[in-house]
């Protein structure tokens, strides 16, 4: 088996089309393994609520850390590297791609709220 990608998101159906591209061909050849995890599945709330107001008040909503942590624990392996996708993060460039290509398992946490 090749490199494993676990994508933690509230909208896993948005990623299914990725399998029609070069990613799908890589999966067919067992070069990579992609899984899309619905964070909402880990909510203990009967309405599957995953967000809450920020601690200390303020505008907006934040994702509940217990729900995100439970989703993370469901896919974590000893060799997993976690990447939080955010507009404030570092730009993905060729050097970073080459560095990440050496990893066995990458967990992508999507910023969705």
N, CA, C and O atoms as a Tinker XYZ file with bonds, in Angstrom:
   452  protein
     1  N      0.846000   -1.184000    0.000000    73     2
     2  CA     0.000000    0.000000    0.000000    64     1     3
     3  C      0.884000    1.237000    0.000000    63     2     4     5
     4  O      1.951000    1.248000    0.614000    81     3
     5  N      0.440000    2.265000   -0.682000    73     3     6
     6  CA     1.185000    3.513000   -0.760000    64     5     7
     7  C      0.842000    4.445000    0.381000    63     6     8     9
     8  O      0.361000    4.017000    1.431000    81     7
     9  N      1.090000    5.707000    0.168000    73     7    10
    10  CA     0.829000    6.734000    1.173000    64     9    11
    11  C     -0.659000    6.811000    1.477000    63    10    12    13
    12  O     -1.493000    6.700000    0.579000    81    11
    13  N     -0.985000    7.001000    2.750000    73    11    14
    14  CA    -2.379000    7.100000    3.164000    64    13    15
    15  C     -2.716000    8.548000    3.488000    63    14    16    17
    16  O     -1.950000    9.241000    4.158000    81    15
    17  N     -3.878000    9.000000    3.003000    73    15    18
    18  CA    -4.409000   10.318000    3.303000    64    17    19
    19  C     -5.748000   10.153000    4.001000    63    18    20    21
    20  O     -6.633000    9.465000    3.492000    81    19
    21  N     -5.903000   10.778000    5.164000    73    19    22
    22  CA    -7.170000   10.818000    5.881000    64    21    23
    23  C     -7.610000   12.278000    5.904000    63    22    24    25
    24  O     -6.898000   13.136000    6.426000    81    23
    25  N     -8.772000   12.556000    5.342000    73    23    26
    26  CA    -9.275000   13.930000    5.266000    64    25    27
    27  C    -10.425000   14.064000    6.262000    63    26    28    29
    28  O    -11.463000   13.419000    6.109000    81    27
    29  N    -10.237000   14.900000    7.279000    73    27    30
    30  CA   -11.268000   15.151000    8.280000    64    29    31
    31  C    -12.028000   16.409000    7.857000    63    30    32    33
    32  O    -11.441000   17.486000    7.749000    81    31
    33  N    -13.325000   16.270000    7.619000    73    31    34
    34  CA   -14.115000   17.369000    7.082000    64    33    35
    35  C    -15.576000   17.230000    7.488000    63    34    36    37
    36  O    -16.032000   16.139000    7.831000    81    35
    37  N    -16.299000   18.328000    7.446000    73    35    38
    38  CA   -17.751000   18.286000    7.641000    64    37    39
    39  C    -18.474000   17.975000    6.336000    63    38    40    41
    40  O    -19.673000   17.695000    6.339000    81    39
    41  N    -17.752000   18.023000    5.229000    73    39    42
    42  CA   -18.373000   17.841000    3.920000    64    41    43
    43  C    -17.609000   16.819000    3.079000    63    42    44    45
    44  O    -17.025000   17.189000    2.061000    81    43
    45  N    -17.597000   15.544000    3.476000    73    43    46
    46  CA   -16.824000   14.546000    2.739000    64    45    47
    47  C    -17.306000   14.363000    1.297000    63    46    48    49
    48  O    -16.517000   14.005000    0.422000    81    47
    49  N    -18.583000   14.606000    1.047000    73    47    50
    50  CA   -19.104000   14.443000   -0.312000    64    49    51
    51  C    -18.462000   15.422000   -1.289000    63    50    52    53
    52  O    -18.431000   15.157000   -2.491000    81    51
    53  N    -17.950000   16.541000   -0.797000    73    51    54
    54  CA   -17.274000   17.513000   -1.660000    64    53    55
    55  C    -15.997000   16.944000   -2.260000    63    54    56    57
    56  O    -15.545000   17.415000   -3.304000    81    55
    57  N    -15.417000   15.954000   -1.628000    73    55    58
    58  CA   -14.137000   15.412000   -2.056000    64    57    59
    59  C    -14.263000   14.184000   -2.951000    63    58    60    61
    60  O    -13.270000   13.753000   -3.537000    81    59
    61  N    -15.446000   13.619000   -3.068000    73    59    62
    62  CA   -15.595000   12.390000   -3.847000    64    61    63
    63  C    -15.193000   12.570000   -5.311000    63    62    64    65
    64  O    -14.680000   11.635000   -5.925000    81    63
    65  N    -15.413000   13.744000   -5.870000    73    63    66
    66  CA   -15.047000   13.987000   -7.273000    64    65    67
    67  C    -13.552000   13.939000   -7.515000    63    66    68    69
    68  O    -13.111000   13.782000   -8.653000    81    67
    69  N    -12.771000   14.071000   -6.462000    73    67    70
    70  CA   -11.320000   14.013000   -6.612000    64    69    71
    71  C    -10.884000   12.653000   -7.159000    63    70    72    73
    72  O     -9.817000   12.519000   -7.757000    81    71
    73  N    -11.716000   11.671000   -6.943000    73    71    74
    74  CA   -11.397000   10.311000   -7.403000    64    73    75
    75  C    -11.554000   10.147000   -8.913000    63    74    76    77
    76  O    -11.211000    9.094000   -9.451000    81    75
    77  N    -12.057000   11.152000   -9.599000    73    75    78
    78  CA   -12.173000   11.077000  -11.059000    64    77    79
    79  C    -10.937000   11.644000  -11.739000    63    78    80    81
    80  O    -10.861000   11.666000  -12.967000    81    79
    81  N     -9.973000   12.101000  -10.960000    73    79    82
    82  CA    -8.770000   12.730000  -11.499000    64    81    83
    83  C     -7.585000   11.781000  -11.367000    63    82    84    85
    84  O     -7.750000   10.571000  -11.211000    81    83
    85  N     -6.411000   12.345000  -11.433000    73    83    86
    86  CA    -5.174000   11.584000  -11.271000    64    85    87
    87  C     -5.127000   10.891000   -9.909000    63    86    88    89
    88  O     -4.483000    9.853000   -9.753000    81    87
    89  N     -5.810000   11.473000   -8.931000    73    87    90
    90  CA    -5.884000   10.865000   -7.595000    64    89    91
    91  C     -6.563000    9.501000   -7.684000    63    90    92    93
    92  O     -6.104000    8.539000   -7.068000    81    91
    93  N     -7.641000    9.414000   -8.439000    73    91    94
    94  CA    -8.344000    8.148000   -8.611000    64    93    95
    95  C     -7.478000    7.090000   -9.263000    63    94    96    97
    96  O     -7.512000    5.921000   -8.878000    81    95
    97  N     -6.702000    7.503000  -10.250000    73    95    98
    98  CA    -5.808000    6.548000  -10.911000    64    97    99
    99  C     -4.713000    6.075000   -9.953000    63    98   100   101
   100  O     -4.322000    4.908000   -9.979000    81    99
   101  N     -4.224000    6.977000   -9.116000    73    99   102
   102  CA    -3.209000    6.590000   -8.126000    64   101   103
   103  C     -3.797000    5.604000   -7.124000    63   102   104   105
   104  O     -3.117000    4.669000   -6.700000    81   103
   105  N     -5.062000    5.808000   -6.742000    73   103   106
   106  CA    -5.731000    4.865000   -5.834000    64   105   107
   107  C     -5.884000    3.499000   -6.485000    63   106   108   109
   108  O     -5.631000    2.475000   -5.852000    81   107
   109  N     -6.299000    3.481000   -7.753000    73   107   110
   110  CA    -6.471000    2.208000   -8.473000    64   109   111
   111  C     -5.172000    1.421000   -8.527000    63   110   112   113
   112  O     -5.188000    0.190000   -8.496000    81   111
   113  N     -4.051000    2.121000   -8.609000    73   111   114
   114  CA    -2.739000    1.474000   -8.673000    64   113   115
   115  C     -2.156000    1.217000   -7.282000    63   114   116   117
   116  O     -1.016000    0.769000   -7.161000    81   115
   117  N     -2.930000    1.497000   -6.236000    73   115   118
   118  CA    -2.508000    1.334000   -4.839000    64   117   119
   119  C     -1.280000    2.172000   -4.482000    63   118   120   121
   120  O     -0.500000    1.802000   -3.605000    81   119
   121  N     -1.118000    3.301000   -5.167000    73   119   122
   122  CA    -0.030000    4.213000   -4.831000    64   121   123
   123  C     -0.398000    5.073000   -3.629000    63   122   124   125
   124  O      0.463000    5.479000   -2.848000    81   123
   125  N     -1.706000    5.345000   -3.495000    73   123   126
   126  CA    -2.207000    6.099000   -2.347000    64   125   127
   127  C     -3.513000    5.471000   -1.887000    63   126   128   129
   128  O     -4.164000    4.723000   -2.617000    81   127
   129  N     -3.867000    5.796000   -0.668000    73   127   130
   130  CA    -5.152000    5.370000   -0.098000    64   129   131
   131  C     -5.801000    6.622000    0.480000    63   130   132   133
   132  O     -5.233000    7.267000    1.362000    81   131
   133  N     -6.991000    6.969000   -0.014000    73   131   134
   134  CA    -7.699000    8.164000    0.449000    64   133   135
   135  C     -8.918000    7.741000    1.250000    63   134   136   137
   136  O     -9.653000    6.838000    0.850000    81   135
   137  N     -9.127000    8.400000    2.388000    73   135   138
   138  CA   -10.357000    8.196000    3.141000    64   137   139
   139  C    -10.873000    9.558000    3.574000    63   138   140   141
   140  O    -10.100000   10.441000    3.946000    81   139
   141  N    -12.187000    9.716000    3.520000    73   139   142
   142  CA   -12.822000   10.976000    3.868000    64   141   143
   143  C    -13.688000   10.739000    5.100000    63   142   144   145
   144  O    -14.653000    9.976000    5.052000    81   143
   145  N    -13.341000   11.394000    6.197000    73   143   146
   146  CA   -13.985000   11.178000    7.484000    64   145   147
   147  C    -14.901000   12.352000    7.779000    63   146   148   149
   148  O    -14.469000   13.504000    7.757000    81   147
   149  N    -16.168000   12.060000    8.056000    73   147   150
   150  CA   -17.133000   13.097000    8.391000    64   149   151
   151  C    -17.011000   13.404000    9.883000    63   150   152   153
   152  O    -17.362000   12.576000   10.723000    81   151
   153  N    -16.516000   14.585000   10.204000    73   151   154
   154  CA   -16.332000   14.989000   11.600000    64   153   155
   155  C    -17.658000   14.941000   12.352000    63   154   156   157
   156  O    -17.691000   14.621000   13.540000    81   155
   157  N    -18.739000   15.257000   11.665000    73   155   158
   158  CA   -20.073000   15.272000   12.279000    64   157   159
   159  C    -20.448000   13.903000   12.860000    63   158   160   161
   160  O    -21.227000   13.829000   13.810000    81   159
   161  N    -19.906000   12.836000   12.302000    73   159   162
   162  CA   -20.194000   11.482000   12.802000    64   161   163
   163  C    -19.704000   11.282000   14.237000    63   162   164   165
   164  O    -20.114000   10.325000   14.893000    81   163
   165  N    -18.840000   12.160000   14.732000    73   163   166
   166  CA   -18.268000   12.013000   16.057000    64   165   167
   167  C    -18.931000   12.919000   17.094000    63   166   168   169
   168  O    -18.501000   12.976000   18.246000    81   167
   169  N    -19.969000   13.618000   16.679000    73   167   170
   170  CA   -20.718000   14.465000   17.603000    64   169   171
   171  C    -21.586000   13.587000   18.498000    63   170   172   173
   172  O    -22.216000   12.640000   18.028000    81   171
   173  N    -21.613000   13.903000   19.775000    73   171   174
   174  CA   -22.457000   13.158000   20.711000    64   173   175
   175  C    -23.827000   13.822000   20.866000    63   174   176   177
   176  O    -24.699000   13.312000   21.569000    81   175
   177  N    -23.999000   14.952000   20.207000    73   175   178
   178  CA   -25.249000   15.696000   20.229000    64   177   179
   179  C    -26.253000   15.005000   19.305000    63   178   180   181
   180  O    -25.889000   14.594000   18.204000    81   179
   181  N    -27.493000   14.872000   19.729000    73   179   182
   182  CA   -28.489000   14.155000   18.909000    64   181   183
   183  C    -28.740000   14.834000   17.569000    63   182   184   185
   184  O    -29.216000   14.195000   16.631000    81   183
   185  N    -28.422000   16.131000   17.470000    73   183   186
   186  CA   -28.590000   16.859000   16.214000    64   185   187
   187  C    -27.293000   16.913000   15.410000    63   186   188   189
   188  O    -27.220000   17.589000   14.384000    81   187
   189  N    -26.275000   16.200000   15.878000    73   187   190
   190  CA   -24.959000   16.142000   15.229000    64   189   191
   191  C    -24.290000   17.510000   15.141000    63   190   192   193
   192  O    -23.565000   17.798000   14.189000    81   191
   193  N    -24.540000   18.346000   16.142000    73   191   194
   194  CA   -23.958000   19.682000   16.204000    64   193   195
   195  C    -22.459000   19.572000   16.468000    63   194   196   197
   196  O    -22.034000   18.800000   17.327000    81   195
   197  N    -21.663000   20.337000   15.736000    73   195   198
   198  CA   -20.217000   20.284000   15.891000    64   197   199
   199  C    -19.611000   21.638000   16.236000    63   198   200   201
   200  O    -18.404000   21.727000   16.462000    81   199
   201  N    -20.419000   22.692000   16.282000    73   199   202
   202  CA   -19.874000   24.016000   16.549000    64   201   203
   203  C    -20.433000   24.589000   17.841000    63   202   204   205
   204  O    -21.430000   24.105000   18.377000    81   203
   205  N    -19.770000   25.627000   18.326000    73   203   206
   206  CA   -20.153000   26.266000   19.567000    64   205   207
   207  C    -19.646000   27.703000   19.524000    63   206   208   209
   208  O    -18.849000   28.059000   18.656000    81   207
   209  N    -20.103000   28.521000   20.454000    73   207   210
   210  CA   -19.625000   29.893000   20.523000    64   209   211
   211  C    -18.218000   29.910000   21.116000    63   210   212   213
   212  O    -17.873000   29.030000   21.905000    81   211
   213  N    -17.412000   30.885000   20.753000    73   211   214
   214  CA   -16.038000   30.948000   21.273000    64   213   215
   215  C    -16.016000   31.137000   22.784000    63   214   216   217
   216  O    -16.849000   31.854000   23.337000    81   215
   217  N    -15.068000   30.498000   23.446000    73   215   218
   218  CA   -14.890000   30.656000   24.887000    64   217   219
   219  C    -14.556000   32.119000   25.161000    63   218   220   221
   220  O    -13.682000   32.691000   24.509000    81   219
   221  N    -15.230000   32.705000   26.096000    73   219   222
   222  CA   -14.992000   34.103000   26.430000    64   221   223
   223  C    -15.839000   35.061000   25.610000    63   222   224   225
   224  O    -15.725000   36.278000   25.753000    81   223
   225  N    -16.693000   34.506000   24.746000    73   223   226
   226  CA   -17.576000   35.349000   23.945000    64   225   227
   227  C    -16.939000   35.782000   22.648000    63   226   228   229
   228  O    -15.865000   35.308000   22.276000    81   227
   229  N    -17.604000   36.676000   21.971000    73   227   230
   230  CA   -17.114000   37.153000   20.684000    64   229   231
   231  C    -17.991000   36.656000   19.554000    63   230   232   233
   232  O    -18.862000   35.807000   19.744000    81   231
   233  N    -17.749000   37.191000   18.400000    73   231   234
   234  CA   -18.548000   36.849000   17.223000    64   233   235
   235  C    -18.108000   35.517000   16.625000    63   234   236   237
   236  O    -16.981000   35.066000   16.829000    81   235
   237  N    -19.011000   34.910000   15.895000    73   235   238
   238  CA   -18.674000   33.703000   15.142000    64   237   239
   239  C    -18.875000   32.420000   15.923000    63   238   240   241
   240  O    -19.385000   32.414000   17.044000    81   239
   241  N    -18.461000   31.343000   15.296000    73   239   242
   242  CA   -18.575000   30.015000   15.873000    64   241   243
   243  C    -17.232000   29.309000   15.726000    63   242   244   245
   244  O    -16.443000   29.637000   14.840000    81   243
   245  N    -16.982000   28.351000   16.587000    73   243   246
   246  CA   -15.782000   27.521000   16.507000    64   245   247
   247  C    -16.199000   26.055000   16.538000    63   246   248   249
   248  O    -17.246000   25.700000   17.078000    81   247
   249  N    -15.362000   25.223000   15.951000    73   247   250
   250  CA   -15.655000   23.801000   15.975000    64   249   251
   251  C    -15.321000   23.251000   17.353000    63   250   252   253
   252  O    -14.308000   23.619000   17.947000    81   251
   253  N    -16.173000   22.370000   17.858000    73   251   254
   254  CA   -15.969000   21.782000   19.177000    64   253   255
   255  C    -14.704000   20.918000   19.160000    63   254   256   257
   256  O    -14.588000   20.020000   18.327000    81   255
   257  N    -13.761000   21.175000   20.063000    73   255   258
   258  CA   -12.510000   20.417000   20.057000    64   257   259
   259  C    -12.694000   18.937000   20.376000    63   258   260   261
   260  O    -11.940000   18.104000   19.872000    81   259
   261  N    -13.685000   18.593000   21.208000    73   259   262
   262  CA   -13.878000   17.178000   21.541000    64   261   263
   263  C    -14.302000   16.378000   20.315000    63   262   264   265
   264  O    -13.895000   15.229000   20.149000    81   263
   265  N    -15.110000   16.977000   19.469000    73   263   266
   266  CA   -15.574000   16.292000   18.268000    64   265   267
   267  C    -14.419000   16.111000   17.279000    63   266   268   269
   268  O    -14.248000   15.036000   16.702000    81   267
   269  N    -13.636000   17.167000   17.091000    73   267   270
   270  CA   -12.478000   17.083000   16.187000    64   269   271
   271  C    -11.471000   16.061000   16.719000    63   270   272   273
   272  O    -10.921000   15.275000   15.948000    81   271
   273  N    -11.231000   16.070000   18.012000    73   271   274
   274  CA   -10.267000   15.136000   18.601000    64   273   275
   275  C    -10.716000   13.686000   18.435000    63   274   276   277
   276  O     -9.899000   12.817000   18.131000    81   275
   277  N    -11.997000   13.423000   18.630000    73   275   278
   278  CA   -12.500000   12.057000   18.451000    64   277   279
   279  C    -12.360000   11.609000   16.993000    63   278   280   281
   280  O    -12.026000   10.454000   16.729000    81   279
   281  N    -12.613000   12.514000   16.049000    73   279   282
   282  CA   -12.434000   12.178000   14.629000    64   281   283
   283  C    -10.963000   11.883000   14.348000    63   282   284   285
   284  O    -10.635000   10.925000   13.647000    81   283
   285  N    -10.091000   12.707000   14.896000    73   283   286
   286  CA    -8.644000   12.515000   14.740000    64   285   287
   287  C     -8.202000   11.161000   15.308000    63   286   288   289
   288  O     -7.469000   10.419000   14.654000    81   287
   289  N     -8.650000   10.846000   16.523000    73   287   290
   290  CA    -8.261000    9.581000   17.154000    64   289   291
   291  C     -8.711000    8.376000   16.329000    63   290   292   293
   292  O     -8.075000    7.323000   16.370000    81   291
   293  N     -9.807000    8.527000   15.580000    73   291   294
   294  CA   -10.322000    7.391000   14.803000    64   293   295
   295  C     -9.403000    6.998000   13.647000    63   294   296   297
   296  O     -9.483000    5.873000   13.155000    81   295
   297  N     -8.534000    7.906000   13.207000    73   295   298
   298  CA    -7.650000    7.621000   12.068000    64   297   299
   299  C     -6.170000    7.684000   12.420000    63   298   300   301
   300  O     -5.329000    7.284000   11.615000    81   299
   301  N     -5.840000    8.181000   13.614000    73   299   302
   302  CA    -4.440000    8.383000   13.984000    64   301   303
   303  C     -3.659000    7.074000   13.973000    63   302   304   305
   304  O     -4.123000    6.034000   14.442000    81   303
   305  N     -2.472000    7.171000   13.427000    73   303   306
   306  CA    -1.506000    6.078000   13.502000    64   305   307
   307  C     -0.226000    6.652000   14.087000    63   306   308   309
   308  O     -0.068000    7.870000   14.168000    81   307
   309  N      0.684000    5.783000   14.493000    73   307   310
   310  CA     1.935000    6.243000   15.097000    64   309   311
   311  C      2.749000    7.113000   14.154000    63   310   312   313
   312  O      3.482000    7.997000   14.598000    81   311
   313  N      2.626000    6.869000   12.861000    73   311   314
   314  CA     3.452000    7.589000   11.891000    64   313   315
   315  C      2.679000    8.690000   11.160000    63   314   316   317
   316  O      3.122000    9.151000   10.108000    81   315
   317  N      1.539000    9.117000   11.693000    73   315   318
   318  CA     0.712000   10.117000   11.010000    64   317   319
   319  C      1.244000   11.530000   11.223000    63   318   320   321
   320  O      1.669000   11.890000   12.321000    81   319
   321  N      1.214000   12.313000   10.164000    73   319   322
   322  CA     1.534000   13.739000   10.224000    64   321   323
   323  C      0.225000   14.482000   10.001000    63   322   324   325
   324  O     -0.479000   14.229000    9.023000    81   323
   325  N     -0.103000   15.398000   10.906000    73   323   326
   326  CA    -1.354000   16.142000   10.836000    64   325   327
   327  C     -1.100000   17.517000   10.234000    63   326   328   329
   328  O     -0.173000   18.224000   10.630000    81   327
   329  N     -1.939000   17.884000    9.273000    73   327   330
   330  CA    -1.857000   19.201000    8.645000    64   329   331
   331  C     -3.215000   19.865000    8.759000    63   330   332   333
   332  O     -4.226000   19.329000    8.304000    81   331
   333  N     -3.225000   21.032000    9.368000    73   331   334
   334  CA    -4.445000   21.832000    9.496000    64   333   335
   335  C     -4.491000   22.796000    8.322000    63   334   336   337
   336  O     -3.624000   23.660000    8.188000    81   335
   337  N     -5.500000   22.648000    7.471000    73   335   338
   338  CA    -5.624000   23.489000    6.287000    64   337   339
   339  C     -6.286000   24.810000    6.665000    63   338   340   341
   340  O     -7.402000   24.831000    7.182000    81   339
   341  N     -5.587000   25.904000    6.401000    73   339   342
   342  CA    -6.069000   27.214000    6.791000    64   341   343
   343  C     -5.503000   28.271000    5.849000    63   342   344   345
   344  O     -4.361000   28.149000    5.406000    81   343
   345  N     -6.281000   29.307000    5.535000    73   343   346
   346  CA    -5.749000   30.400000    4.712000    64   345   347
   347  C     -4.544000   31.091000    5.362000    63   346   348   349
   348  O     -3.732000   31.698000    4.665000    81   347
   349  N     -4.426000   31.002000    6.675000    73   347   350
   350  CA    -3.318000   31.638000    7.374000    64   349   351
   351  C     -2.062000   30.768000    7.388000    63   350   352   353
   352  O     -1.022000   31.198000    7.886000    81   351
   353  N     -2.143000   29.567000    6.857000    73   351   354
   354  CA    -1.018000   28.645000    6.899000    64   353   355
   355  C      0.050000   28.951000    5.865000    63   354   356   357
   356  O     -0.053000   29.924000    5.118000    81   355
   357  N      1.076000   28.112000    5.827000    73   355   358
   358  CA     2.161000   28.247000    4.866000    64   357   359
   359  C      1.675000   27.819000    3.480000    63   358   360   361
   360  O      0.797000   26.967000    3.347000    81   359
   361  N      2.259000   28.423000    2.469000    73   359   362
   362  CA     1.918000   28.098000    1.089000    64   361   363
   363  C      2.516000   26.736000    0.737000    63   362   364   365
   364  O      3.667000   26.449000    1.066000    81   363
   365  N      1.729000   25.911000    0.073000    73   363   366
   366  CA     2.216000   24.610000   -0.381000    64   365   367
   367  C      3.042000   24.831000   -1.644000    63   366   368   369
   368  O      2.529000   25.318000   -2.652000    81   367
   369  N      4.318000   24.473000   -1.583000    73   367   370
   370  CA     5.192000   24.638000   -2.746000    64   369   371
   371  C      5.875000   23.309000   -3.055000    63   370   372   373
   372  O      5.687000   22.327000   -2.337000    81   371
   373  N      6.654000   23.282000   -4.106000    73   371   374
   374  CA     7.296000   22.043000   -4.537000    64   373   375
   375  C      8.206000   21.462000   -3.455000    63   374   376   377
   376  O      8.236000   20.248000   -3.250000    81   375
   377  N      8.932000   22.311000   -2.778000    73   375   378
   378  CA     9.825000   21.840000   -1.706000    64   377   379
   379  C      9.030000   21.131000   -0.610000    63   378   380   381
   380  O      9.442000   20.076000   -0.129000    81   379
   381  N      7.893000   21.707000   -0.214000    73   379   382
   382  CA     7.061000   21.105000    0.829000    64   381   383
   383  C      6.437000   19.800000    0.332000    63   382   384   385
   384  O      6.345000   18.833000    1.089000    81   383
   385  N      6.012000   19.765000   -0.918000    73   383   386
   386  CA     5.439000   18.541000   -1.493000    64   385   387
   387  C      6.468000   17.410000   -1.463000    63   386   388   389
   388  O      6.143000   16.276000   -1.112000    81   387
   389  N      7.691000   17.723000   -1.830000    73   387   390
   390  CA     8.745000   16.700000   -1.814000    64   389   391
   391  C      9.008000   16.202000   -0.392000    63   390   392   393
   392  O      9.230000   15.012000   -0.171000    81   391
   393  N      8.981000   17.121000    0.559000    73   391   394
   394  CA     9.164000   16.746000    1.967000    64   393   395
   395  C      8.016000   15.847000    2.437000    63   394   396   397
   396  O      8.248000   14.825000    3.083000    81   395
   397  N      6.787000   16.227000    2.113000    73   395   398
   398  CA     5.616000   15.454000    2.546000    64   397   399
   399  C      5.527000   14.098000    1.847000    63   398   400   401
   400  O      4.939000   13.162000    2.390000    81   399
   401  N      6.099000   13.983000    0.659000    73   399   402
   402  CA     6.035000   12.717000   -0.077000    64   401   403
   403  C      6.750000   11.588000    0.648000    63   402   404   405
   404  O      6.557000   10.418000    0.318000    81   403
   405  N      7.563000   11.923000    1.619000    73   403   406
   406  CA     8.289000   10.906000    2.393000    64   405   407
   407  C      7.453000   10.361000    3.561000    63   406   408   409
   408  O      7.840000    9.387000    4.207000    81   407
   409  N      6.316000   10.994000    3.822000    73   407   410
   410  CA     5.456000   10.564000    4.928000    64   409   411
   411  C      4.657000    9.316000    4.539000    63   410   412   413
   412  O      4.375000    9.093000    3.362000    81   411
   413  N      4.300000    8.510000    5.535000    73   411   414
   414  CA     3.484000    7.314000    5.303000    64   413   415
   415  C      1.993000    7.616000    5.395000    63   414   416   417
   416  O      1.186000    7.044000    4.662000    81   415
   417  N      1.637000    8.525000    6.309000    73   415   418
   418  CA     0.223000    8.813000    6.557000    64   417   419
   419  C      0.091000   10.303000    6.849000    63   418   420   421
   420  O      0.767000   10.841000    7.726000    81   419
   421  N     -0.791000   10.960000    6.099000    73   419   422
   422  CA    -1.053000   12.380000    6.296000    64   421   423
   423  C     -2.534000   12.543000    6.630000    63   422   424   425
   424  O     -3.412000   12.055000    5.918000    81   423
   425  N     -2.783000   13.243000    7.735000    73   423   426
   426  CA    -4.151000   13.569000    8.137000    64   425   427
   427  C     -4.371000   15.041000    7.832000    63   426   428   429
   428  O     -3.664000   15.904000    8.353000    81   427
   429  N     -5.357000   15.326000    6.985000    73   427   430
   430  CA    -5.696000   16.702000    6.626000    64   429   431
   431  C     -6.937000   17.121000    7.383000    63   430   432   433
   432  O     -8.000000   16.525000    7.213000    81   431
   433  N     -6.812000   18.141000    8.217000    73   431   434
   434  CA    -7.942000   18.677000    8.957000    64   433   435
   435  C     -8.437000   19.913000    8.212000    63   434   436   437
   436  O     -7.746000   20.929000    8.144000    81   435
   437  N     -9.625000   19.813000    7.661000    73   435   438
   438  CA   -10.182000   20.909000    6.862000    64   437   439
   439  C    -10.847000   21.932000    7.758000    63   438   440   441
   440  O    -11.621000   21.588000    8.652000    81   439
   441  N    -10.543000   23.170000    7.513000    73   439   442
   442  CA   -11.196000   24.293000    8.203000    64   441   443
   443  C    -12.524000   24.505000    7.494000    63   442   444   445
   444  O    -12.558000   24.898000    6.328000    81   443
   445  N    -13.605000   24.246000    8.196000    73   443   446
   446  CA   -14.895000   24.261000    7.524000    64   445   447
   447  C    -15.887000   25.225000    8.132000    63   446   448   449
   448  O    -16.984000   25.373000    7.593000    81   447
   449  N    -15.565000   25.880000    9.213000    73   447   450
   450  CA   -16.500000   26.824000    9.816000    64   449   451
   451  C    -15.957000   28.217000    9.709000    63   450   452
   452  O    -16.599000   29.166000   10.160000    81   451
